[in-house]
Short mmCIF file of C-alpha atoms in Angstrom, two decimals:
data_model
loop_
_atom_site.label_atom_id
_atom_site.label_comp_id
_atom_site.label_asym_id
_atom_site.label_seq_id
_atom_site.Cartn_x
_atom_site.Cartn_y
_atom_site.Cartn_z
CA MET A 1 34.04 16.38 -24.85
CA LYS A 2 36.17 13.34 -25.57
CA ALA A 3 34.47 10.03 -26.05
CA GLU A 4 35.13 7.66 -23.18
CA LEU A 5 37.27 4.66 -24.13
CA PRO A 6 36.09 1.20 -23.07
CA PRO A 7 38.04 -0.34 -20.18
CA VAL A 8 40.93 -2.60 -21.12
CA ASP A 9 40.59 -6.20 -19.98
CA LYS A 10 44.13 -6.94 -18.82
CA GLY A 11 43.26 -10.60 -18.25
CA ALA A 12 42.35 -11.18 -21.88
CA GLY A 13 44.99 -12.22 -24.36
CA ARG A 14 45.15 -13.19 -27.96
CA PRO A 15 43.60 -16.60 -28.63
CA ARG A 16 46.06 -19.39 -29.31
CA ASP A 17 46.71 -20.08 -32.96
CA PRO A 18 46.05 -23.81 -33.57
CA ARG A 19 48.54 -23.75 -36.46
CA ILE A 20 51.33 -22.79 -34.07
CA ASP A 21 50.25 -25.48 -31.62
CA ALA A 22 50.31 -28.10 -34.38
CA ALA A 23 53.72 -26.94 -35.62
CA ILE A 24 55.20 -27.11 -32.12
CA LEU A 25 53.82 -30.59 -31.41
CA SER A 26 54.98 -31.86 -34.80
CA ALA A 27 58.47 -30.41 -34.27
CA THR A 28 58.64 -31.98 -30.82
CA ALA A 29 57.69 -35.42 -32.15
CA GLU A 30 60.24 -35.21 -34.96
CA LEU A 31 63.07 -34.12 -32.67
CA LEU A 32 62.26 -36.79 -30.08
CA VAL A 33 62.76 -39.53 -32.66
CA GLN A 34 65.86 -37.87 -34.12
CA ILE A 35 67.80 -36.79 -31.01
CA GLY A 36 66.01 -38.28 -27.98
CA TYR A 37 64.45 -36.81 -24.87
CA SER A 38 67.65 -35.86 -23.04
CA ASN A 39 68.96 -33.82 -25.99
CA LEU A 40 65.65 -32.11 -26.70
CA THR A 41 65.45 -28.44 -25.69
CA MET A 42 62.67 -25.89 -25.89
CA ALA A 43 64.96 -23.73 -28.02
CA ALA A 44 65.43 -26.54 -30.54
CA VAL A 45 61.67 -27.12 -30.73
CA ALA A 46 61.01 -23.41 -31.23
CA GLU A 47 63.57 -23.23 -34.03
CA ARG A 48 62.17 -26.32 -35.78
CA ALA A 49 58.59 -25.04 -35.43
CA GLY A 50 59.48 -21.54 -36.66
CA THR A 51 58.35 -19.80 -33.48
CA THR A 52 59.82 -18.59 -30.17
CA LYS A 53 60.53 -20.10 -26.76
CA THR A 54 58.08 -17.57 -25.32
CA ALA A 55 55.33 -19.03 -27.49
CA LEU A 56 56.17 -22.51 -26.19
CA TYR A 57 56.11 -21.50 -22.54
CA ARG A 58 52.77 -19.71 -23.00
CA ARG A 59 51.33 -23.09 -23.95
CA TRP A 60 53.34 -25.62 -21.91
CA SER A 61 55.00 -24.96 -18.57
CA SER A 62 57.85 -27.44 -19.08
CA LYS A 63 59.56 -29.72 -21.56
CA ALA A 64 57.99 -32.75 -19.90
CA GLU A 65 54.44 -31.46 -20.39
CA LEU A 66 55.15 -30.52 -24.01
CA VAL A 67 56.69 -33.92 -24.73
CA HIS A 68 53.79 -35.74 -23.09
CA GLU A 69 51.24 -33.99 -25.29
CA ALA A 70 53.36 -34.61 -28.39
CA ALA A 71 53.69 -38.30 -27.55
CA PHE A 72 50.03 -38.73 -26.52
CA PRO A 73 48.17 -36.18 -28.69
CA ALA A 74 44.78 -37.75 -27.93
CA ALA A 75 43.99 -39.33 -24.59
CA PRO A 76 42.42 -42.79 -25.01
CA THR A 77 38.84 -42.78 -23.74
CA GLY A 78 37.41 -46.24 -24.32
CA LEU A 79 37.62 -49.75 -25.71
CA ALA A 80 36.46 -50.59 -29.22
CA LEU A 81 34.95 -54.02 -28.62
CA PRO A 82 31.44 -54.27 -27.11
CA GLU A 83 31.57 -55.61 -23.60
CA GLY A 84 30.38 -59.08 -22.63
CA ASP A 85 33.62 -61.08 -22.66
CA ILE A 86 36.13 -60.04 -20.01
CA ALA A 87 38.91 -62.14 -21.56
CA GLY A 88 38.40 -60.27 -24.83
CA ASP A 89 38.34 -56.98 -22.93
CA VAL A 90 41.65 -57.79 -21.22
CA ARG A 91 43.26 -58.75 -24.51
CA GLU A 92 42.09 -55.50 -26.08
CA MET A 93 43.47 -53.51 -23.14
CA ILE A 94 46.87 -55.19 -23.49
CA ALA A 95 46.95 -54.77 -27.27
CA ALA A 96 45.95 -51.11 -26.96
CA ALA A 97 48.66 -50.46 -24.36
CA GLY A 98 51.21 -52.08 -26.65
CA ALA A 99 50.12 -49.97 -29.62
CA VAL A 100 50.41 -46.76 -27.59
CA PHE A 101 53.70 -47.42 -25.83
CA THR A 102 55.64 -48.85 -28.77
CA SER A 103 55.20 -45.99 -31.24
CA PRO A 104 58.57 -44.39 -32.17
CA VAL A 105 57.69 -41.09 -30.49
CA VAL A 106 56.56 -42.71 -27.24
CA ARG A 107 59.60 -45.01 -27.18
CA ALA A 108 61.85 -41.94 -27.39
CA ALA A 109 59.86 -39.90 -24.87
CA LEU A 110 58.83 -42.30 -22.16
CA PRO A 111 62.05 -42.89 -20.15
CA GLY A 112 62.58 -39.15 -19.69
CA VAL A 113 58.92 -38.41 -18.99
CA ILE A 114 58.80 -41.19 -16.37
CA ALA A 115 61.82 -39.71 -14.60
CA ASP A 116 60.30 -36.22 -14.62
CA MET A 117 56.95 -37.53 -13.36
CA ALA A 118 58.68 -39.32 -10.48
CA ALA A 119 60.37 -36.06 -9.47
CA ASP A 120 57.28 -33.87 -9.86
CA PRO A 121 54.03 -35.08 -8.21
CA GLY A 122 52.07 -32.26 -9.84
CA LEU A 123 53.25 -33.26 -13.30
CA ASN A 124 52.48 -36.89 -12.52
CA GLU A 125 48.91 -35.99 -11.56
CA ARG A 126 48.37 -33.90 -14.70
CA VAL A 127 49.78 -36.58 -17.00
CA MET A 128 47.78 -39.41 -15.41
CA SER A 129 44.57 -37.36 -15.55
CA ARG A 130 44.69 -37.61 -19.37
CA PHE A 131 44.01 -41.34 -19.05
CA SER A 132 41.16 -41.06 -16.55
CA GLY A 133 38.50 -41.70 -19.20
CA LEU A 134 40.06 -45.03 -20.18
CA PHE A 135 40.59 -46.03 -16.54
CA ASP A 136 36.91 -45.36 -15.86
CA VAL A 137 35.91 -47.67 -18.73
CA VAL A 138 38.17 -50.45 -17.40
CA ARG A 139 36.64 -50.12 -13.94
CA LEU A 140 33.10 -50.20 -15.36
CA ARG A 141 33.76 -53.27 -17.51
CA LEU A 142 35.32 -55.11 -14.61
CA GLU A 143 32.36 -54.22 -12.40
CA HIS A 144 29.96 -55.60 -15.03
CA ALA A 145 32.07 -58.76 -15.38
CA VAL A 146 31.75 -59.29 -11.62
CA GLN A 147 27.98 -58.89 -11.92
CA ARG A 148 27.92 -61.50 -14.73
CA GLY A 149 29.92 -63.91 -12.59
CA GLU A 150 32.96 -63.89 -14.92
CA VAL A 151 35.29 -62.28 -12.36
CA HIS A 152 35.36 -62.71 -8.59
CA ALA A 153 34.50 -59.64 -6.56
CA GLY A 154 37.96 -59.33 -4.97
CA VAL A 155 39.64 -58.13 -8.16
CA ASP A 156 40.69 -54.49 -7.83
CA PRO A 157 40.35 -52.54 -11.13
CA GLN A 158 43.38 -50.41 -10.24
CA ARG A 159 45.55 -53.53 -9.88
CA LEU A 160 44.40 -54.72 -13.31
CA ILE A 161 45.35 -51.37 -14.84
CA GLU A 162 48.75 -51.53 -13.11
CA LEU A 163 49.39 -55.11 -14.29
CA ILE A 164 48.63 -54.31 -17.91
CA GLY A 165 50.50 -51.00 -17.98
CA GLY A 166 53.42 -52.33 -15.97
CA ALA A 167 53.89 -55.44 -18.13
CA THR A 168 53.84 -53.34 -21.29
CA LEU A 169 56.25 -50.71 -19.99
CA LEU A 170 58.73 -53.22 -18.61
CA ARG A 171 58.81 -55.21 -21.85
CA MET A 172 59.35 -52.02 -23.84
CA LEU A 173 62.13 -50.79 -21.54
CA LEU A 174 63.93 -54.16 -21.43
CA THR A 175 63.68 -54.85 -25.17
CA PRO A 176 63.35 -51.42 -26.82
CA GLY A 177 64.05 -52.70 -30.32
CA ARG A 178 61.30 -55.32 -30.38
CA ASP A 179 57.60 -54.89 -31.08
CA LEU A 180 54.86 -56.39 -28.92
CA ASP A 181 53.48 -58.96 -31.38
CA ASP A 182 50.30 -61.03 -31.18
CA THR A 183 52.13 -63.88 -29.43
CA TRP A 184 53.21 -61.57 -26.61
CA VAL A 185 49.70 -60.12 -26.35
CA ASP A 186 48.12 -63.61 -26.26
CA GLN A 187 50.56 -64.95 -23.66
CA THR A 188 50.22 -61.91 -21.43
CA THR A 189 46.43 -62.08 -21.73
CA ALA A 190 46.47 -65.76 -20.71
CA ILE A 191 48.54 -65.00 -17.59
CA VAL A 192 46.32 -62.09 -16.56
CA VAL A 193 43.06 -63.98 -17.21
CA HIS A 194 44.01 -67.49 -16.02
CA GLY A 195 46.98 -66.90 -13.69
CA VAL A 196 50.06 -69.12 -13.56
CA LEU A 197 48.75 -72.13 -11.63
CA SER A 198 47.61 -75.25 -13.47
CA PRO A 199 43.95 -76.30 -13.02
CA ALA A 200 45.11 -79.15 -10.76
CA GLN A 201 46.98 -76.75 -8.49
CA THR A 202 44.06 -74.33 -8.49
CA ASN A 203 41.66 -77.09 -7.40
CA LYS A 204 44.12 -78.25 -4.73
CA ARG A 205 44.21 -74.77 -3.21
CA ALA A 206 40.45 -74.30 -3.37
#
């Protein structure tokens, strides 16, 4: 009597090799800086990484998703400074956004990724979800600042996130060859924290 073979689990596959993942992401980052987003192809990444297009598509469903992970390998999850000073928190948020968005890989990737995200709501949702941890920290710090009386209750955390991200992105897109130095960070922080009206005008409107 023949021994009965165990059933085959057709849903199971070989586990992903982290060395292949790392090689693909590294190749993507290198090619982005060298040839740009529009010229980047999955075939070129596979060749540079020493693997196949099939291996790429098993891991990432599109070029945009692959490029996003290569440009943002680790999703930011928090702020380094202890809370207690909302002006310091805002400055740290702006400086952190500048550091992320002005790296050579992100500079090369972002225009193309933004266009793809605008055309694909599903991709947009998946990309933005990688930043949910950081957004939650911003909301919590702003809530605590309201409780301390540093910020008025009408400030919407989502608008603050949009102001900081939007200012950083626009500056990078308009002046791609320039870094966001401390002067830019300080001036942008002052506008976000204090607004554009002089104290006299603020009192007049009160």
